[in-house]
């Protein structure tokens, strides 16, 4: 299956669904004719998008072009010129299965000899989804190895996701360079004017090409016309490529993988590597990738914690606050209309994945104008966003959780927060409050632009939080374990603590709420 010639990718157009080659896919995206890509799973979308952007960016740079809208023949010829310039004289580097293991295959580095290949490579996966980045211990949400071993598109996407998203996973299983450490994650944070795949490519490619000038200057070590296709040169797992030999748009591979023919389809073989493909450990993933924000405290790429894309983290990324330098792709362009602030990431643990997290926050036109500007309006919005989060935290930890402790403990004079079982129950009972206010946060924040008085702007947010917290407490009354003779006392004490804390910490807002009720 040759990606440059054979119809591999399923695309849904307004008039039909069809399969197209890689150059044809780039042409259709450039013309914004693609409605969707049915074969691409959600967790693979960003990996494919970034791959296409880097590849198209390298081809356009070599051809002295800027416009993303090009025909398929342009892309095919440009990819072949790039491939030959890097040492592969045919289409092997774009073919999924190449019988000679000393030749490159798509995202598969060649071995230095047949003997090395026979010695090192062992069976890895018999189905494409078993090769993907998702690590599961049991067949729960997504069944393992459910894909057919002959599905070329599925193998292609699984390879692409693995080679561009995976982290360290035990001795010899190396991770990508664009990640802060082996247990980090590779986030994709960007502004989207339109969520169609073609419009996304058309917006991101010019930003990427403009960002190239930054990447070719200090402190980045890249060189113009450096290596882009890192799977062409042999790799036996003993040596790494230096950043100084690479193009800013380099397409990396993390693992030694080889697809081979098997009974009824294909299978993946894998070999370990003693060192990563790219020597970039000191950079901590801070390699200039325009989709990755930088943590200014560590100097490394953003690593999203197990809690995921919380409103607190998203707020800090959106306002470039809280110790983050924004990604080049997330900066909203000047112009008219609403847009989307999007973020997605596979959160990784030690040998596990802690979930695929994604969000798309709609930013109205008025909020967009404030965000792209600088001055009092933006500073005020940033301040209100911080106060809104602090209010939610105060209601949770100063009012709701103490009330829940009192409820479970039967209404003592002084609650105890040290018992592990009680603490776990309280955290579980309080979880709906957090779950319910999270999706309301940014809608409230944008509404403050219509209210010039800060106190008045915060009042609706307090009312929302109070109602959600009170509802959470009332639900807890129905699920609390029975304590003979103390349930009524526990509920009474819980209500007293809850409303007493609100009156103490939010006296003004409580007075206004009571006047309106």
Coordinates of C-alpha atoms in Angstrom, one line a residue:
X1 CA 0.0 0.0 0.0
X2 CA 1.8 3.1 -1.3
X3 CA 0.4 6.3 0.4
X4 CA 1.4 8.5 -2.5
X5 CA -0.5 6.4 -5.1
X6 CA -3.1 4.2 -3.5
X7 CA -6.5 5.3 -2.1
X8 CA -5.9 4.7 1.6
X9 CA -7.8 7.4 3.5
X10 CA -11.6 7.5 3.7
X11 CA -13.0 11.0 3.2
X12 CA -16.5 12.2 3.4
X13 CA -17.2 15.0 0.9
X14 CA -20.5 16.9 0.4
X15 CA -21.4 14.7 -2.5
X16 CA -19.9 11.3 -1.6
X17 CA -17.6 9.2 0.6
X18 CA -14.5 7.9 -1.1
X19 CA -10.9 6.8 -0.5
X20 CA -8.0 8.9 -1.5
X21 CA -4.2 8.9 -1.5
X22 CA -2.1 11.1 0.8
X23 CA -1.5 13.8 -1.9
X24 CA -5.2 13.7 -2.8
X25 CA -6.1 14.1 0.9
X26 CA -3.9 17.2 1.1
X27 CA -5.4 18.7 -2.0
X28 CA -9.0 18.1 -0.8
X29 CA -8.2 19.6 2.6
X30 CA -6.5 22.6 1.0
X31 CA -9.7 23.2 -0.9
X32 CA -11.8 22.7 2.3
X33 CA -13.9 20.0 0.6
X34 CA -13.6 17.4 3.4
X35 CA -16.6 17.1 5.7
X36 CA -15.0 14.5 7.9
X37 CA -12.5 11.6 8.0
X38 CA -14.6 8.5 8.9
X39 CA -11.6 6.2 9.5
X40 CA -9.9 8.5 12.0
X41 CA -10.7 8.0 15.7
X42 CA -10.9 11.1 17.8
X43 CA -7.7 10.5 19.7
X44 CA -5.9 10.2 16.3
X45 CA -7.2 13.4 14.8
X46 CA -4.6 15.8 16.2
X47 CA -1.7 13.4 15.5
X48 CA -2.8 13.2 11.8
X49 CA -3.4 17.0 11.6
X50 CA 0.0 17.9 13.0
X51 CA 1.7 15.3 10.8
X52 CA 0.0 16.7 7.7
X53 CA 0.9 20.3 8.7
X54 CA 4.6 19.5 9.2
X55 CA 4.8 17.5 6.0
X56 CA 2.9 20.1 3.9
X57 CA 5.0 22.9 5.6
X58 CA 8.3 21.2 4.6
X59 CA 7.1 20.7 1.0
X60 CA 5.9 24.3 0.7
X61 CA 9.1 25.6 2.2
X62 CA 11.3 23.6 -0.2
X63 CA 9.1 24.8 -3.2
X64 CA 9.1 28.4 -2.1
X65 CA 5.3 28.4 -1.7
X66 CA 3.0 29.6 1.0
X67 CA -0.5 28.7 -0.1
X68 CA -2.1 25.6 1.4
X69 CA -4.4 25.1 -1.6
X70 CA -2.4 23.0 -4.1
X71 CA -3.3 20.1 -6.4
X72 CA -2.5 16.5 -5.7
X73 CA 0.3 16.4 -8.3
X74 CA 2.0 19.2 -6.5
X75 CA 1.9 17.4 -3.2
X76 CA 3.0 14.1 -4.8
X77 CA 6.0 15.6 -6.6
X78 CA 7.0 17.7 -3.6
X79 CA 6.9 14.7 -1.2
X80 CA 9.0 12.7 -3.6
X81 CA 11.6 15.4 -4.0
X82 CA 11.8 15.7 -0.2
X83 CA 12.1 12.0 0.1
X84 CA 14.9 11.7 -2.5
X85 CA 16.8 14.6 -0.9
X86 CA 16.9 12.7 2.3
X87 CA 18.3 9.5 0.9
X88 CA 15.4 7.3 -0.4
X89 CA 15.3 7.0 -4.2
X90 CA 11.8 5.5 -4.5
X91 CA 8.5 5.3 -2.7
X92 CA 9.5 2.8 -0.1
X93 CA 9.4 5.5 2.7
X94 CA 5.7 5.9 1.9
X95 CA 4.8 2.2 1.6
X96 CA 3.2 0.5 4.6
X97 CA 4.9 -2.9 4.1
X98 CA 8.3 -3.3 2.4
X99 CA 9.7 -6.8 2.4
X100 CA 13.3 -5.8 2.6
X101 CA 13.9 -4.7 6.3
X102 CA 17.0 -2.8 5.3
X103 CA 14.9 -0.4 3.3
X104 CA 12.6 2.2 4.9
X105 CA 8.9 1.8 5.1
X106 CA 6.3 4.4 6.2
X107 CA 7.2 5.5 9.7
X108 CA 9.5 2.5 9.9
X109 CA 13.2 2.9 10.1
X110 CA 15.3 0.2 8.3
X111 CA 17.6 -2.1 10.1
X112 CA 21.3 -2.0 9.2
X113 CA 21.3 -5.6 8.1
X114 CA 19.0 -8.6 7.8
X115 CA 20.9 -10.3 10.6
X116 CA 20.1 -7.3 12.9
X117 CA 16.5 -7.4 11.9
X118 CA 16.2 -11.2 12.6
X119 CA 17.9 -10.8 15.9
X120 CA 16.1 -7.8 17.3
X121 CA 12.5 -7.7 16.0
X122 CA 9.8 -9.7 17.8
X123 CA 6.0 -9.9 17.4
X124 CA 4.3 -6.8 18.8
X125 CA 0.7 -6.6 17.5
X126 CA -1.6 -8.6 15.3
X127 CA -4.2 -5.9 14.9
X128 CA -3.7 -2.1 14.4
X129 CA -5.5 -1.0 17.6
X130 CA -3.1 -3.3 19.6
X131 CA -0.3 -1.0 18.3
X132 CA -2.0 2.3 19.2
X133 CA -1.1 4.5 22.1
X134 CA -4.0 3.4 24.3
X135 CA -2.8 1.2 27.2
X136 CA -5.5 -0.9 28.7
X137 CA -5.1 -3.6 31.3
X138 CA -8.5 -5.2 30.6
X139 CA -11.2 -5.1 27.9
X140 CA -13.4 -2.4 29.4
X141 CA -14.4 0.6 27.4
X142 CA -12.5 -0.2 24.2
X143 CA -11.9 -3.8 23.3
X144 CA -8.3 -4.7 22.6
X145 CA -7.3 -6.1 19.1
X146 CA -10.7 -5.6 17.7
X147 CA -9.5 -4.3 14.3
X148 CA -8.9 -6.5 11.3
X149 CA -5.2 -7.2 10.6
X150 CA -5.6 -6.3 7.0
X151 CA -7.1 -2.8 7.4
X152 CA -4.4 -0.6 5.8
X153 CA -5.9 2.7 6.9
X154 CA -6.1 1.5 10.5
X155 CA -2.5 0.3 10.5
X156 CA -1.4 3.6 9.0
X157 CA -3.1 5.7 11.7
X158 CA -2.1 3.4 14.5
X159 CA 1.6 3.7 13.4
X160 CA 1.3 7.5 13.1
X161 CA -0.3 7.9 16.5
X162 CA 2.2 5.6 18.2
X163 CA 5.3 7.2 16.5
X164 CA 4.3 10.8 17.3
X165 CA 2.4 10.5 20.6
X166 CA 3.9 7.7 22.7
X167 CA 6.0 8.1 25.8
X168 CA 8.5 5.9 27.7
X169 CA 7.0 2.5 28.5
X170 CA 9.7 0.3 30.2
X171 CA 13.3 -0.4 29.4
X172 CA 14.0 -0.1 25.6
X173 CA 10.6 1.4 24.8
X174 CA 11.5 5.0 24.1
X175 CA 9.2 8.0 23.9
X176 CA 9.0 11.0 21.6
X177 CA 11.2 14.1 21.9
X178 CA 8.3 16.6 21.9
X179 CA 7.3 15.6 25.4
X180 CA 8.5 16.6 28.9
X181 CA 10.0 13.3 30.1
X182 CA 9.0 9.7 29.5
X183 CA 5.8 10.0 31.5
X184 CA 4.7 13.3 30.0
X185 CA 2.1 14.0 27.4
X186 CA 1.9 15.8 24.1
X187 CA -0.9 18.3 24.2
X188 CA -2.5 20.0 21.2
X189 CA -3.6 23.5 22.0
X190 CA -4.9 25.8 19.3
X191 CA -7.3 28.4 18.1
X192 CA -9.8 27.2 15.6
X193 CA -11.8 29.6 13.6
X194 CA -13.8 26.8 12.1
X195 CA -13.8 23.1 13.2
X196 CA -13.8 21.6 9.7
X197 CA -10.6 19.7 9.0
X198 CA -9.8 21.7 5.8
X199 CA -10.3 25.0 7.5
X200 CA -8.1 23.9 10.4
X201 CA -5.3 23.0 8.0
X202 CA -5.7 26.3 6.0
X203 CA -5.4 28.3 9.2
X204 CA -2.6 26.4 10.9
X205 CA -0.2 26.0 7.9
X206 CA 0.5 29.8 7.4
X207 CA 1.0 30.1 11.2
X208 CA 3.4 27.2 11.1
X209 CA 5.4 28.7 8.1
X210 CA 5.6 32.0 9.9
X211 CA 6.7 30.3 13.1
X212 CA 9.6 28.6 11.1
X213 CA 11.6 31.9 11.3
X214 CA 11.5 31.6 15.1
X215 CA 12.6 28.0 15.0
X216 CA 15.6 28.8 12.8
X217 CA 16.9 31.4 15.3
X218 CA 18.5 31.1 18.7
X219 CA 18.1 29.3 21.0
X220 CA 16.8 26.6 18.7
X221 CA 19.5 24.5 17.0
X222 CA 17.6 23.5 13.8
X223 CA 19.0 24.0 10.3
X224 CA 17.1 24.9 7.1
X225 CA 16.9 21.9 4.9
X226 CA 17.7 19.6 7.8
X227 CA 16.2 16.1 8.1
X228 CA 12.4 15.9 8.1
X229 CA 11.7 12.2 7.6
X230 CA 13.4 10.5 10.5
X231 CA 12.5 7.0 9.4
X232 CA 14.7 7.0 6.2
X233 CA 18.1 6.5 7.8
X234 CA 18.8 3.1 9.5
X235 CA 18.3 2.8 13.2
X236 CA 19.5 -0.1 15.3
X237 CA 18.6 1.5 18.6
X238 CA 22.1 2.4 19.6
X239 CA 22.4 6.0 18.4
X240 CA 20.3 9.2 18.4
X241 CA 19.9 12.0 15.9
X242 CA 21.1 15.4 17.0
X243 CA 18.7 18.3 16.9
X244 CA 21.3 20.3 15.0
X245 CA 20.9 17.9 12.1
X246 CA 17.1 18.3 11.9
X247 CA 14.7 20.6 10.1
X248 CA 12.3 22.5 12.4
X249 CA 9.5 20.5 10.8
X250 CA 11.0 17.1 11.6
X251 CA 8.6 14.2 11.7
X252 CA 9.9 11.9 14.4
X253 CA 9.5 8.3 15.2
X254 CA 9.8 6.9 18.7
X255 CA 9.9 3.2 18.3
X256 CA 11.6 0.5 16.1
X257 CA 8.5 -1.0 14.4
X258 CA 8.1 -3.0 11.3
X259 CA 5.0 -4.2 9.5
X260 CA 5.2 -7.6 7.9
X261 CA 2.8 -9.8 6.0
X262 CA 1.0 -12.5 8.0
X263 CA -1.7 -15.1 7.5
X264 CA -4.8 -13.1 6.6
X265 CA -3.2 -9.7 6.8
X266 CA -0.3 -8.0 8.5
X267 CA 1.3 -7.9 11.9
X268 CA 3.7 -5.5 13.6
X269 CA 7.1 -6.5 14.9
X270 CA 9.0 -4.3 17.4
X271 CA 12.5 -4.0 18.7
X272 CA 13.9 -2.2 21.7
X273 CA 16.2 0.8 21.6
X274 CA 18.8 1.8 24.2
X275 CA 18.5 5.5 23.3
X276 CA 15.7 7.6 21.9
X277 CA 15.6 8.4 18.2
X278 CA 16.2 12.1 18.9
X279 CA 18.7 13.3 21.5
X280 CA 16.7 16.0 23.2
X281 CA 16.4 15.1 26.9
X282 CA 17.8 18.4 28.2
X283 CA 15.1 20.4 26.3
X284 CA 12.3 18.7 28.3
X285 CA 10.1 18.7 25.2
X286 CA 10.6 22.4 24.7
X287 CA 11.4 22.1 21.0
X288 CA 9.3 24.9 19.5
X289 CA 6.3 22.8 18.6
X290 CA 3.6 25.5 18.0
X291 CA 0.8 23.3 19.5
X292 CA 2.5 22.9 22.9
X293 CA 2.5 25.5 25.6
X294 CA 5.6 25.8 27.8
X295 CA 5.7 25.6 31.5
X296 CA 7.8 28.6 32.5
X297 CA 8.6 27.1 36.0
X298 CA 10.2 23.9 34.5
X299 CA 11.2 25.3 31.2
X300 CA 9.7 22.2 29.6
X301 CA 6.6 21.3 27.6
X302 CA 3.3 21.4 29.3
X303 CA 2.4 18.1 31.0
X304 CA -1.3 17.7 31.7
X305 CA -1.9 16.1 35.1
X306 CA -4.3 13.2 35.7
X307 CA -7.1 15.7 36.5
X308 CA -7.1 16.6 32.9
X309 CA -8.1 19.9 31.2
X310 CA -9.6 21.6 34.2
X311 CA -11.1 25.1 34.0
X312 CA -8.1 26.3 36.1
X313 CA -5.6 24.9 33.7
X314 CA -7.6 26.1 30.6
X315 CA -7.9 29.6 32.2
X316 CA -4.2 29.8 32.7
X317 CA -3.5 28.7 29.2
X318 CA -6.0 31.1 27.7
X319 CA -4.7 34.1 29.5
X320 CA -1.0 33.0 29.4
X321 CA -1.0 33.2 33.2
X322 CA -0.1 30.9 36.0
X323 CA 3.4 30.1 34.6
X324 CA 2.6 29.2 31.0
X325 CA 3.9 30.6 27.7
X326 CA 1.1 30.1 25.1
X327 CA 1.5 27.9 22.1
X328 CA 1.9 29.8 18.8
X329 CA -1.2 28.0 17.5
X330 CA -3.5 29.1 20.3
X331 CA -3.2 32.8 19.8
X332 CA -6.4 34.1 18.3
X333 CA -5.9 36.1 15.1
X334 CA -7.3 39.6 14.7
X335 CA -10.6 39.6 12.8
X336 CA -14.3 39.3 13.2
X337 CA -16.5 36.5 14.4
X338 CA -16.5 33.9 17.1
X339 CA -14.0 31.1 17.3
X340 CA -12.9 28.1 19.4
X341 CA -10.1 27.7 21.9
X342 CA -9.4 24.0 21.7
X343 CA -7.2 21.6 23.7
X344 CA -6.7 17.8 23.6
X345 CA -4.3 15.5 25.2
X346 CA -3.7 11.9 26.1
X347 CA -2.8 12.0 29.8
X348 CA -0.2 9.4 30.5
X349 CA 0.8 7.7 33.8
X350 CA 3.5 5.2 34.5
X351 CA 2.7 2.5 32.1
X352 CA -0.9 3.6 31.7
X353 CA -3.0 6.2 30.0
X354 CA -5.1 8.3 32.4
X355 CA -7.7 9.2 29.7
X356 CA -8.1 11.2 26.5
X357 CA -9.1 14.7 27.4
X358 CA -10.4 17.3 25.0
X359 CA -12.3 20.5 25.1
X360 CA -13.4 23.2 22.7
X361 CA -14.4 26.5 24.3
X362 CA -16.5 28.8 22.1
X363 CA -15.2 32.4 22.3
X364 CA -17.8 35.0 21.2
X365 CA -16.6 37.9 19.0
X366 CA -16.6 40.4 21.9
X367 CA -14.5 38.1 24.1
X368 CA -12.1 37.4 21.2
X369 CA -11.5 41.2 20.7
X370 CA -10.7 41.5 24.4
X371 CA -8.4 38.4 24.4
X372 CA -6.3 39.6 21.4
X373 CA -5.9 43.1 22.8
X374 CA -3.8 44.3 25.7
X375 CA -4.9 46.7 28.4
X376 CA -7.6 47.3 31.1
X377 CA -10.3 45.2 29.4
X378 CA -8.2 42.1 29.1
X379 CA -6.7 42.6 32.6
X380 CA -10.2 42.9 34.1
X381 CA -11.4 39.7 32.3
X382 CA -8.3 37.9 33.6
X383 CA -9.0 39.1 37.1
X384 CA -12.7 38.1 37.0
X385 CA -11.7 34.6 35.7
X386 CA -9.4 34.2 38.6
X387 CA -11.9 35.4 41.1
X388 CA -14.5 33.0 39.6
X389 CA -12.3 30.0 40.2
X390 CA -11.4 31.2 43.7
X391 CA -15.2 31.5 44.5
X392 CA -15.8 27.9 43.3
X393 CA -13.0 26.6 45.4
X394 CA -14.1 28.5 48.5
X395 CA -17.6 27.2 48.2
X396 CA -16.4 23.6 47.8
X397 CA -13.8 23.6 50.6
X398 CA -15.2 26.1 53.1
X399 CA -18.9 25.3 52.8
X400 CA -19.8 22.1 51.0
X401 CA -17.1 19.7 52.2
X402 CA -17.3 20.7 55.9
X403 CA -21.0 20.1 55.7
X404 CA -20.5 16.7 54.1
X405 CA -18.0 15.8 56.9
X406 CA -20.6 16.8 59.5
X407 CA -23.3 14.8 57.7
X408 CA -21.3 11.6 57.6
X409 CA -20.0 12.0 61.2
X410 CA -23.5 12.5 62.6
X411 CA -23.3 16.2 63.4
X412 CA -20.4 16.4 66.0
X413 CA -19.4 19.7 67.5
X414 CA -16.0 19.5 65.8
X415 CA -15.6 17.6 62.5
X416 CA -12.6 15.3 61.9
X417 CA -11.1 15.3 58.4
X418 CA -8.3 12.7 59.1
X419 CA -10.2 9.4 58.6
X420 CA -9.5 8.0 55.2
X421 CA -12.8 6.3 54.6
X422 CA -14.8 9.4 55.6
X423 CA -12.6 11.6 53.4
X424 CA -13.1 9.3 50.4
X425 CA -16.9 9.4 50.8
X426 CA -16.9 13.2 51.1
X427 CA -14.8 13.6 48.0
X428 CA -17.1 11.3 46.1
X429 CA -20.2 13.1 47.4
X430 CA -18.7 16.5 46.4
X431 CA -17.7 15.4 42.9
X432 CA -21.1 16.3 41.2
X433 CA -20.6 19.9 42.3
X434 CA -17.3 20.1 40.4
X435 CA -18.7 18.2 37.4
X436 CA -21.7 20.5 37.1
X437 CA -20.0 23.9 37.4
X438 CA -17.0 23.2 35.1
X439 CA -19.0 23.4 31.8
X440 CA -20.7 26.6 33.0
X441 CA -17.6 28.5 33.9
X442 CA -16.6 30.1 30.5
X443 CA -20.1 30.9 29.5
X444 CA -20.4 32.9 32.7
X445 CA -17.0 34.5 32.1
X446 CA -17.9 35.8 28.7
X447 CA -21.2 37.2 30.1
X448 CA -19.2 39.5 32.4
X449 CA -18.3 41.6 29.4
X450 CA -21.8 42.9 29.4
X451 CA -21.7 44.0 33.0
X452 CA -19.2 46.8 33.8
X453 CA -19.5 46.4 37.6
X454 CA -17.3 43.6 39.0
X455 CA -19.5 42.8 41.9
X456 CA -22.6 42.6 39.8
X457 CA -20.7 40.5 37.2
X458 CA -19.8 38.0 39.9
X459 CA -23.3 37.7 41.5
X460 CA -24.7 35.3 38.8
X461 CA -21.7 33.1 39.2
X462 CA -22.1 32.9 42.9
X463 CA -25.8 32.1 42.5
X464 CA -25.0 29.3 40.1
X465 CA -22.4 27.8 42.5
X466 CA -24.6 28.2 45.5
X467 CA -27.5 26.3 43.8
X468 CA -25.2 23.5 42.6
X469 CA -23.5 23.1 46.0
X470 CA -26.9 23.1 47.8
X471 CA -28.2 20.5 45.3
X472 CA -25.1 18.4 45.9
X473 CA -25.6 18.5 49.6
X474 CA -29.3 17.6 49.3
X475 CA -28.4 14.6 47.2
X476 CA -25.8 13.5 49.8
X477 CA -28.6 13.4 52.4
X478 CA -30.2 10.5 50.4
X479 CA -27.1 8.4 50.1
X480 CA -25.4 8.9 53.4
X481 CA -25.0 5.6 55.4
X482 CA -27.6 5.4 58.1
X483 CA -26.6 6.2 61.6
X484 CA -29.3 5.3 64.0
X485 CA -30.5 8.3 66.0
X486 CA -28.0 10.7 64.5
X487 CA -29.2 11.2 60.9
X488 CA -31.4 14.2 61.7
X489 CA -28.7 15.8 63.8
X490 CA -26.2 15.2 61.0
X491 CA -28.4 16.9 58.4
X492 CA -29.2 19.8 60.7
X493 CA -25.5 20.3 61.5
X494 CA -24.6 20.0 57.8
X495 CA -27.1 22.6 56.7
X496 CA -25.9 25.0 59.5
X497 CA -22.3 24.6 58.5
X498 CA -23.1 25.1 54.8
X499 CA -25.2 28.2 55.1
X500 CA -23.1 29.6 57.9
X501 CA -20.0 29.4 55.9
X502 CA -21.7 31.0 52.9
X503 CA -22.9 33.9 55.0
X504 CA -19.5 34.3 56.6
X505 CA -17.4 34.2 53.4
X506 CA -19.9 35.7 50.9
X507 CA -22.1 38.0 53.0
X508 CA -22.8 40.5 50.2
X509 CA -23.8 37.8 47.6
X510 CA -26.0 36.0 50.1
X511 CA -27.8 39.2 50.9
X512 CA -28.4 39.9 47.2
X513 CA -29.5 36.3 46.6
X514 CA -32.0 36.4 49.5
X515 CA -33.4 39.8 48.2
X516 CA -34.0 38.3 44.8
X517 CA -35.6 35.1 46.1

